[in-house]
Protein backbone atom coordinates (compact mmCIF):
# COMPACT_ATOMS: atom_id res chain seq x y z
CA MET A 1 -4.53 0.66 -0.75
CA CYS A 2 -2.66 -1.00 2.09
CA GLY A 3 0.94 -1.65 3.05
CA ILE A 4 2.10 -5.23 3.62
CA VAL A 5 5.37 -6.84 4.73
CA GLY A 6 6.59 -10.37 5.44
CA VAL A 7 9.93 -11.53 6.89
CA ILE A 8 11.70 -14.85 7.38
CA SER A 9 14.90 -14.66 9.41
CA LYS A 10 17.31 -16.31 11.83
CA ALA A 11 16.63 -13.58 14.41
CA PRO A 12 13.43 -12.28 16.08
CA VAL A 13 11.34 -10.33 13.55
CA ASN A 14 8.83 -8.38 15.68
CA GLN A 15 10.82 -5.12 15.80
CA LEU A 16 11.82 -5.43 12.15
CA ILE A 17 8.20 -5.76 11.03
CA TYR A 18 7.22 -2.81 13.24
CA ASP A 19 9.95 -0.67 11.65
CA ALA A 20 8.86 -1.70 8.15
CA LEU A 21 5.24 -0.81 8.90
CA LEU A 22 6.32 2.65 10.05
CA LEU A 23 7.97 3.08 6.65
CA LEU A 24 4.71 1.99 4.98
CA GLN A 25 2.41 4.05 7.21
CA HIS A 26 1.54 6.36 4.29
CA ARG A 27 -0.27 3.42 2.66
CA GLY A 28 -2.82 3.01 5.45
CA GLN A 29 -3.70 4.76 8.69
CA ASP A 30 -6.93 3.04 9.68
CA ALA A 31 -5.52 -0.10 11.35
CA ALA A 32 -2.33 -2.08 11.82
CA GLY A 33 -1.46 -5.67 12.66
CA ILE A 34 1.48 -8.01 13.13
CA VAL A 35 1.64 -11.79 13.38
CA THR A 36 4.74 -13.83 14.21
CA MET A 37 5.36 -17.56 14.31
CA GLN A 38 7.43 -19.57 16.78
CA GLY A 39 7.58 -23.23 15.86
CA THR A 40 4.06 -23.81 14.58
CA GLN A 41 2.36 -21.40 16.99
CA CYS A 42 1.20 -18.00 15.74
CA PHE A 43 1.09 -14.83 17.85
CA MET A 44 -0.99 -11.89 16.67
CA HIS A 45 -1.86 -8.35 17.67
CA LYS A 46 -3.96 -5.98 15.57
CA ALA A 47 -6.15 -2.95 16.23
CA ARG A 48 -7.47 0.24 14.70
CA GLY A 49 -5.06 3.16 14.66
CA MET A 50 -1.55 4.13 13.61
CA VAL A 51 1.39 1.75 14.05
CA LYS A 52 2.90 3.70 16.96
CA ASP A 53 -0.45 3.67 18.79
CA VAL A 54 -1.39 0.04 18.13
CA PHE A 55 1.86 -1.52 19.36
CA ARG A 56 3.04 -0.90 22.90
CA THR A 57 6.00 -2.58 24.60
CA ARG A 58 3.77 -5.27 26.09
CA ASN A 59 2.34 -6.06 22.64
CA MET A 60 5.79 -6.34 21.08
CA ARG A 61 7.02 -8.69 23.81
CA ALA A 62 4.06 -10.96 23.04
CA LEU A 63 5.19 -11.41 19.40
CA PRO A 64 8.09 -13.92 19.48
CA GLY A 65 9.39 -15.82 16.48
CA LEU A 66 11.68 -15.78 13.46
CA VAL A 67 8.94 -15.48 10.83
CA GLY A 68 6.14 -12.95 10.58
CA LEU A 69 4.11 -10.50 8.58
CA GLY A 70 2.33 -7.20 9.07
CA GLN A 71 -0.10 -4.78 7.46
CA VAL A 72 -1.27 -1.19 7.62
CA ARG A 73 -4.82 -0.81 6.37
CA TYR A 74 -6.77 1.65 4.32
CA PRO A 75 -10.21 0.06 3.94
CA THR A 76 -11.51 -0.20 0.38
CA ALA A 77 -13.96 -3.01 1.17
CA GLY A 78 -15.91 -4.01 4.24
CA ASN A 79 -16.38 -1.88 7.35
CA ALA A 80 -13.83 0.89 7.96
CA TYR A 81 -14.73 1.04 11.65
CA SER A 82 -14.66 -2.68 12.50
CA GLU A 83 -11.65 -3.88 14.45
CA GLU A 84 -12.49 -7.44 13.38
CA GLU A 85 -11.62 -6.50 9.81
CA ALA A 86 -8.12 -5.30 10.67
CA GLN A 87 -5.50 -7.61 9.18
CA PRO A 88 -3.86 -10.14 9.38
CA PHE A 89 -6.61 -12.77 9.00
CA TYR A 90 -6.18 -16.34 10.29
CA VAL A 91 -7.67 -19.74 9.46
CA ASN A 92 -6.67 -22.86 11.40
CA ALA A 93 -7.06 -25.37 8.56
CA PRO A 94 -5.25 -26.59 6.66
CA PHE A 95 -1.93 -26.25 8.50
CA GLY A 96 -2.75 -22.81 9.93
CA ILE A 97 -2.60 -19.87 7.50
CA VAL A 98 -2.26 -16.16 8.27
CA LEU A 99 -2.62 -13.63 5.44
CA VAL A 100 -2.21 -9.93 4.69
CA HIS A 101 -3.54 -8.39 1.51
CA ASN A 102 -3.22 -5.18 -0.50
CA GLY A 103 -5.93 -4.89 -3.12
CA ASN A 104 -9.56 -5.63 -3.91
CA LEU A 105 -11.45 -8.73 -4.96
CA THR A 106 -13.89 -7.50 -7.57
CA ASN A 107 -15.78 -10.82 -7.43
CA ALA A 108 -15.79 -11.07 -3.61
CA HIS A 109 -19.59 -11.35 -3.37
CA ALA A 110 -19.77 -14.24 -5.84
CA LEU A 111 -16.83 -15.99 -4.14
CA LYS A 112 -18.47 -15.60 -0.73
CA THR A 113 -21.58 -17.39 -2.00
CA GLU A 114 -19.43 -20.03 -3.70
CA LEU A 115 -17.41 -20.64 -0.54
CA PHE A 116 -20.57 -21.19 1.50
CA ASP A 117 -22.59 -23.23 -0.99
CA ILE A 118 -19.82 -25.39 -2.47
CA ASP A 119 -16.69 -25.23 -0.30
CA ARG A 120 -18.66 -25.19 3.00
CA ARG A 121 -16.70 -22.25 4.38
CA HIS A 122 -18.37 -19.48 6.40
CA ILE A 123 -17.33 -15.82 6.03
CA ASN A 124 -18.04 -13.79 9.14
CA THR A 125 -17.13 -10.23 8.05
CA GLY A 126 -17.54 -7.95 5.04
CA SER A 127 -13.81 -8.03 4.34
CA ASP A 128 -12.68 -9.38 0.99
CA THR A 129 -9.44 -10.45 2.71
CA GLU A 130 -11.39 -13.03 4.69
CA VAL A 131 -12.81 -14.29 1.40
CA LEU A 132 -9.31 -14.46 -0.10
CA ILE A 133 -7.74 -16.38 2.78
CA ASN A 134 -10.56 -18.93 2.66
CA VAL A 135 -10.14 -19.40 -1.09
CA LEU A 136 -6.41 -19.94 -0.54
CA ALA A 137 -7.05 -22.32 2.37
CA HIS A 138 -9.50 -24.37 0.32
CA GLU A 139 -7.09 -24.66 -2.62
CA MET A 140 -4.21 -25.51 -0.26
CA GLU A 141 -6.31 -28.30 1.22
CA ARG A 142 -7.11 -29.69 -2.22
CA SER A 143 -3.53 -29.38 -3.43
CA GLY A 144 -1.92 -30.94 -0.36
CA ARG A 145 -4.50 -33.57 0.52
CA ASP A 146 -3.04 -36.93 1.55
CA VAL A 147 0.54 -35.85 0.71
CA PRO A 148 3.20 -33.89 2.62
CA LEU A 149 3.13 -30.16 1.89
CA THR A 150 5.80 -29.27 -0.67
CA PRO A 151 6.72 -26.03 -2.48
CA GLU A 152 5.14 -27.46 -5.62
CA SER A 153 1.82 -28.15 -3.87
CA VAL A 154 1.80 -24.61 -2.43
CA LEU A 155 2.44 -23.09 -5.87
CA ARG A 156 -0.19 -25.37 -7.41
CA ALA A 157 -2.69 -23.94 -4.92
CA VAL A 158 -1.76 -20.39 -5.98
CA ARG A 159 -2.41 -21.33 -9.63
CA ALA A 160 -5.88 -22.48 -8.60
CA VAL A 161 -6.45 -19.27 -6.62
CA HIS A 162 -5.61 -17.14 -9.67
CA LYS A 163 -8.29 -18.99 -11.63
CA ARG A 164 -10.92 -18.06 -9.05
CA ILE A 165 -10.17 -14.50 -7.93
CA ARG A 166 -10.50 -11.26 -9.88
CA GLY A 167 -9.03 -7.85 -9.12
CA PRO A 168 -5.77 -6.16 -8.11
CA ASP A 169 -4.05 -8.12 -5.36
CA ALA A 170 -0.68 -8.39 -3.67
CA VAL A 171 -0.65 -11.07 -0.97
CA ILE A 172 1.71 -12.36 1.70
CA ALA A 173 0.73 -15.43 3.72
CA LEU A 174 2.38 -17.40 6.50
CA ILE A 175 1.89 -21.18 6.57
CA ALA A 176 2.52 -22.43 10.09
CA GLY A 177 5.62 -24.58 10.28
CA TYR A 178 6.34 -24.37 6.55
CA GLY A 179 7.24 -20.84 5.49
CA LEU A 180 6.17 -17.64 3.77
CA LEU A 181 4.13 -17.33 0.57
CA ALA A 182 3.78 -14.19 -1.57
CA PHE A 183 1.99 -13.66 -4.87
CA ARG A 184 0.88 -10.83 -7.14
CA ASP A 185 -2.13 -10.53 -9.46
CA PRO A 186 -1.64 -11.37 -13.17
CA TYR A 187 -1.56 -7.69 -14.15
CA GLY A 188 0.81 -6.52 -11.44
CA ILE A 189 -1.60 -3.75 -10.48
CA ARG A 190 -0.47 -3.61 -6.85
CA PRO A 191 3.29 -3.48 -6.13
CA LEU A 192 5.28 -6.19 -4.38
CA VAL A 193 9.07 -6.45 -4.05
CA TYR A 194 11.52 -8.62 -2.19
CA GLY A 195 15.00 -8.15 -0.79
CA VAL A 196 17.65 -9.77 1.39
CA ALA A 197 20.03 -8.88 4.21
CA ASP A 198 22.97 -10.72 5.72
CA LEU A 199 22.66 -10.96 9.47
CA PRO A 200 25.75 -10.16 11.59
CA ALA A 201 27.44 -13.01 13.43
CA ALA A 202 26.23 -11.58 16.74
CA GLU A 203 22.66 -12.31 15.61
CA GLY A 204 23.46 -15.83 14.46
CA GLY A 205 24.43 -15.00 10.88
CA GLY A 206 22.53 -16.27 7.87
CA ARG A 207 20.28 -14.58 5.33
CA GLU A 208 17.10 -12.66 6.05
CA ILE A 209 14.40 -12.24 3.40
CA MET A 210 11.80 -9.47 3.37
CA ILE A 211 8.84 -9.00 1.03
CA ALA A 212 7.04 -5.65 1.07
CA SER A 213 4.80 -3.27 -0.85
CA GLU A 214 7.58 -0.76 -1.55
CA THR A 215 11.36 -0.66 -1.79
CA VAL A 216 11.44 2.04 0.90
CA ALA A 217 10.53 -0.63 3.49
CA LEU A 218 13.49 -2.75 2.37
CA GLU A 219 16.03 0.05 2.19
CA GLY A 220 14.92 1.61 5.46
CA THR A 221 15.49 -1.66 7.31
CA GLY A 222 18.89 -2.45 5.81
CA HIS A 223 17.81 -4.87 3.06
CA THR A 224 19.06 -4.94 -0.50
CA THR A 225 16.34 -5.05 -3.13
CA VAL A 226 16.54 -8.19 -5.27
CA ARG A 227 13.64 -7.54 -7.67
CA ASP A 228 9.92 -6.97 -7.97
CA VAL A 229 7.63 -9.96 -7.77
CA ALA A 230 6.48 -10.35 -11.36
CA PRO A 231 2.78 -10.13 -12.34
CA GLY A 232 1.18 -13.51 -11.67
CA GLU A 233 4.31 -14.83 -9.95
CA ALA A 234 4.38 -16.60 -6.59
CA LEU A 235 7.31 -16.92 -4.19
CA PHE A 236 7.43 -19.56 -1.49
CA ILE A 237 10.23 -19.20 1.05
CA ASP A 238 10.65 -22.32 3.16
CA MET A 239 11.88 -22.33 6.74
CA ALA A 240 15.46 -22.88 5.55
CA GLY A 241 15.29 -19.61 3.61
CA GLN A 242 15.17 -21.25 0.19
CA VAL A 243 13.19 -19.20 -2.36
CA HIS A 244 10.94 -21.14 -4.73
CA ALA A 245 9.60 -18.91 -7.54
CA GLN A 246 7.12 -19.83 -10.23
CA GLN A 247 4.79 -18.09 -12.68
CA CYS A 248 1.26 -19.09 -11.62
CA ALA A 249 -0.97 -17.09 -13.99
CA ALA A 250 -2.01 -18.10 -17.50
CA ALA A 251 -1.30 -14.85 -19.35
CA PRO A 252 0.46 -12.31 -17.11
CA GLN A 253 0.94 -8.72 -18.28
CA LEU A 254 2.31 -5.71 -16.43
CA HIS A 255 -0.33 -3.00 -16.04
CA PRO A 256 0.57 -1.26 -12.76
CA CYS A 257 -1.78 1.16 -11.04
CA MET A 258 -1.01 4.67 -12.28
CA PHE A 259 -2.02 6.10 -8.93
CA GLU A 260 0.94 4.41 -7.22
CA TYR A 261 3.23 6.80 -9.10
CA VAL A 262 0.93 9.81 -8.82
CA TYR A 263 0.07 9.65 -5.14
CA LEU A 264 0.11 6.41 -3.19
CA ALA A 265 3.77 5.43 -3.06
CA ARG A 266 6.57 7.32 -1.34
CA PRO A 267 8.75 9.30 -3.80
CA ASP A 268 11.88 7.43 -2.70
CA SER A 269 10.42 4.08 -3.77
CA VAL A 270 11.09 2.30 -7.06
CA ILE A 271 8.19 0.28 -8.48
CA ASP A 272 8.70 -2.14 -11.38
CA GLY A 273 12.01 -0.48 -12.17
CA ILE A 274 10.58 3.05 -12.32
CA SER A 275 11.51 5.71 -9.76
CA VAL A 276 8.36 7.22 -8.26
CA TYR A 277 10.17 10.56 -7.92
CA GLN A 278 11.26 10.54 -11.56
CA ALA A 279 7.73 9.65 -12.63
CA ARG A 280 6.43 12.72 -10.80
CA LEU A 281 9.07 14.92 -12.44
CA ASN A 282 7.94 13.56 -15.81
CA LEU A 283 4.32 14.36 -14.95
CA GLY A 284 5.36 17.94 -14.22
CA GLU A 285 7.18 18.17 -17.55
CA THR A 286 4.10 17.00 -19.43
CA LEU A 287 1.79 19.24 -17.42
CA ALA A 288 3.98 22.27 -18.18
CA GLN A 289 3.57 21.69 -21.90
CA ARG A 290 -0.18 21.46 -21.48
CA VAL A 291 -0.24 24.71 -19.50
CA ILE A 292 1.78 26.44 -22.25
CA ASN A 293 -0.67 25.16 -24.87
CA THR A 294 -3.69 26.27 -22.81
CA MET A 295 -2.75 29.75 -21.60
CA PRO A 296 0.12 32.23 -21.81
CA PRO A 297 2.57 31.62 -18.93
CA SER A 298 2.77 35.42 -18.54
CA ASP A 299 -0.64 35.21 -16.83
CA ILE A 300 0.98 33.26 -13.98
CA ASP A 301 2.99 35.00 -11.27
CA VAL A 302 3.90 31.99 -9.14
CA VAL A 303 3.59 28.17 -9.04
CA ILE A 304 2.52 26.71 -5.69
CA PRO A 305 2.28 22.97 -4.91
CA ILE A 306 -0.33 21.42 -2.68
CA PRO A 307 1.81 19.38 -0.27
CA GLU A 308 3.24 16.89 -0.47
CA SER A 309 3.00 14.49 -3.42
CA SER A 310 2.76 17.28 -6.03
CA ARG A 311 6.06 19.00 -5.15
CA PRO A 312 8.28 17.28 -7.77
CA SER A 313 5.71 17.93 -10.51
CA ALA A 314 5.23 21.57 -9.46
CA MET A 315 9.00 22.21 -9.36
CA GLN A 316 9.47 20.76 -12.83
CA LEU A 317 6.50 22.72 -14.20
CA ALA A 318 7.77 26.00 -12.73
CA GLN A 319 11.22 25.46 -14.24
CA LYS A 320 9.74 24.62 -17.64
CA ILE A 321 7.50 27.73 -17.86
CA GLY A 322 10.10 30.01 -16.26
CA LYS A 323 8.06 31.06 -13.24
CA PRO A 324 9.05 31.08 -9.55
CA TYR A 325 8.21 28.05 -7.42
CA ARG A 326 6.99 28.92 -3.92
CA GLU A 327 5.74 27.02 -0.89
CA GLY A 328 2.40 28.71 -0.26
CA PHE A 329 0.85 26.11 2.05
CA VAL A 330 2.23 24.77 5.32
CA LYS A 331 1.21 21.22 6.11
CA ASN A 332 0.39 20.00 9.59
CA ARG A 333 2.22 16.67 9.62
CA TYR A 334 0.09 15.37 12.49
CA VAL A 335 -3.07 15.20 10.38
CA GLY A 336 -3.45 12.08 8.27
CA ARG A 337 -3.68 11.92 4.48
CA THR A 338 -7.13 13.22 3.54
CA PHE A 339 -7.53 10.73 0.69
CA ILE A 340 -7.48 7.79 3.07
CA MET A 341 -9.79 9.23 5.72
CA PRO A 342 -13.12 7.38 5.98
CA GLY A 343 -16.06 9.62 5.09
CA GLN A 344 -16.32 12.80 3.00
CA ALA A 345 -17.17 14.99 5.99
CA ALA A 346 -13.95 13.97 7.73
CA ARG A 347 -11.92 14.60 4.57
CA LYS A 348 -13.43 18.06 4.03
CA LYS A 349 -12.97 19.16 7.64
CA SER A 350 -9.39 17.94 7.76
CA VAL A 351 -8.24 20.06 4.78
CA ARG A 352 -8.12 23.27 6.82
CA GLN A 353 -6.65 21.40 9.77
CA LYS A 354 -3.94 20.00 7.51
CA LEU A 355 -3.09 23.04 5.37
CA ASN A 356 -2.62 26.71 6.19
CA ALA A 357 -1.91 29.39 3.57
CA ILE A 358 1.09 31.75 3.76
CA GLY A 359 -0.60 35.02 2.87
CA VAL A 360 2.48 36.79 1.50
CA GLU A 361 2.78 34.21 -1.29
CA PHE A 362 -0.80 34.77 -2.47
CA LYS A 363 -1.64 38.43 -1.93
CA GLY A 364 -2.21 40.24 -5.22
CA ARG A 365 -0.80 37.40 -7.33
CA ASN A 366 -2.08 35.13 -10.07
CA VAL A 367 -1.23 31.72 -8.67
CA LEU A 368 -1.08 28.33 -10.36
CA LEU A 369 -1.85 25.62 -7.81
CA VAL A 370 -0.50 22.18 -8.71
CA ASP A 371 -2.02 19.08 -7.15
CA ASP A 372 -1.00 15.51 -7.83
CA SER A 373 -4.54 14.55 -8.82
CA ILE A 374 -8.20 15.40 -8.42
CA VAL A 375 -10.18 12.40 -7.19
CA ARG A 376 -13.42 13.69 -5.71
CA GLY A 377 -12.77 17.43 -5.93
CA THR A 378 -13.76 17.88 -2.28
CA THR A 379 -10.36 19.05 -1.09
CA SER A 380 -9.63 21.00 -4.29
CA LYS A 381 -12.61 23.33 -3.72
CA GLU A 382 -11.50 24.01 -0.16
CA ILE A 383 -7.91 24.71 -1.21
CA VAL A 384 -8.93 27.11 -3.99
CA GLN A 385 -11.14 28.95 -1.49
CA MET A 386 -8.20 29.17 0.95
CA ALA A 387 -6.03 30.71 -1.79
CA ARG A 388 -8.70 33.30 -2.53
CA GLU A 389 -9.10 34.13 1.15
CA ALA A 390 -5.32 34.59 1.35
CA GLY A 391 -5.58 37.40 -1.22
CA ALA A 392 -4.84 35.74 -4.57
CA ARG A 393 -5.99 37.84 -7.55
CA LYS A 394 -6.55 34.79 -9.76
CA VAL A 395 -6.34 31.11 -8.94
CA TYR A 396 -5.55 28.49 -11.57
CA MET A 397 -5.68 24.79 -10.70
CA ALA A 398 -3.67 22.09 -12.48
CA SER A 399 -3.60 18.34 -11.90
CA ALA A 400 -0.41 16.38 -12.54
CA ALA A 401 -2.30 13.13 -13.06
CA PRO A 402 -2.85 12.46 -16.78
């Protein structure tokens, strides 16, 4: 899971990309990066850490240009501690390509060997994003060889990329001097959406286009959502702001990642036409029926969510079974999301740093704890123990994820 954004505008984009990354910070807290383009020259800054820590005033001043992209990273491949694997990634040929990526290449190892043995391209890190940008660069070179680069040749390269890569991927790439490219895997597993904004006359007027992982990044920066990028679709936005869209996969089907609705995305986002908040309310409705079928609701005194993603589900469940909803845990907002912390020891330790029980809500009660999901069970065990230590008579645990 990562958060990605790309912008093409008539005004400087560095601050806009920074603001969008802040809105996507929940998608990755390990590293952040921004690249901008002025003319055909690219300017980049990336490092490990949160957005507000990675980018200082001096870094922002060194990112001029009217086109750019950014990423917040949660590492699912490669080395979580390597600053070299922070995105964006850059290759100088052909044309100069910079790329950000949300997803996983399930055939990255085979592609890495193929790139070295056949395409004569060297991969220097364990990141599958470096593999992906080199596959795209190779196909761009083949597609645009001996002819001027056109939208059709860019989209032809994406069709060739889809034939080679496997896995859930949402990609935004910047082609120096030509424009912005975005594409989504044939199953639409990872989200990608685009929107527009009309610039005021004071900023030169014209239309600004943003592509991002979630609608919250568009809405929070004053853009109007146009639509989701369809599974297998590619968008190429040239330097004049013209959008060229084409289906580039052989048999696209929408099979989005369930976890986006359960946990990953912000509740105020809409993914593929479905409100994340409404999806979580629906999960609570279904979970309530399962609780009723499993045990008598009279055994439950109070329903308590485990902050924060489970709140809509817990509220809906409590209403359905006719039991009071209470906030029994206080979350320390300055501790990161435990799911995206590298290493089980760090995740386990951070649970008690992140959550503290309100004893009066637990003492002498039978409590039903509602979490959005149970992935490893590491944090669940700690939370149940905290509820017991706070004086709960019985502790029931329910997961909203189907």
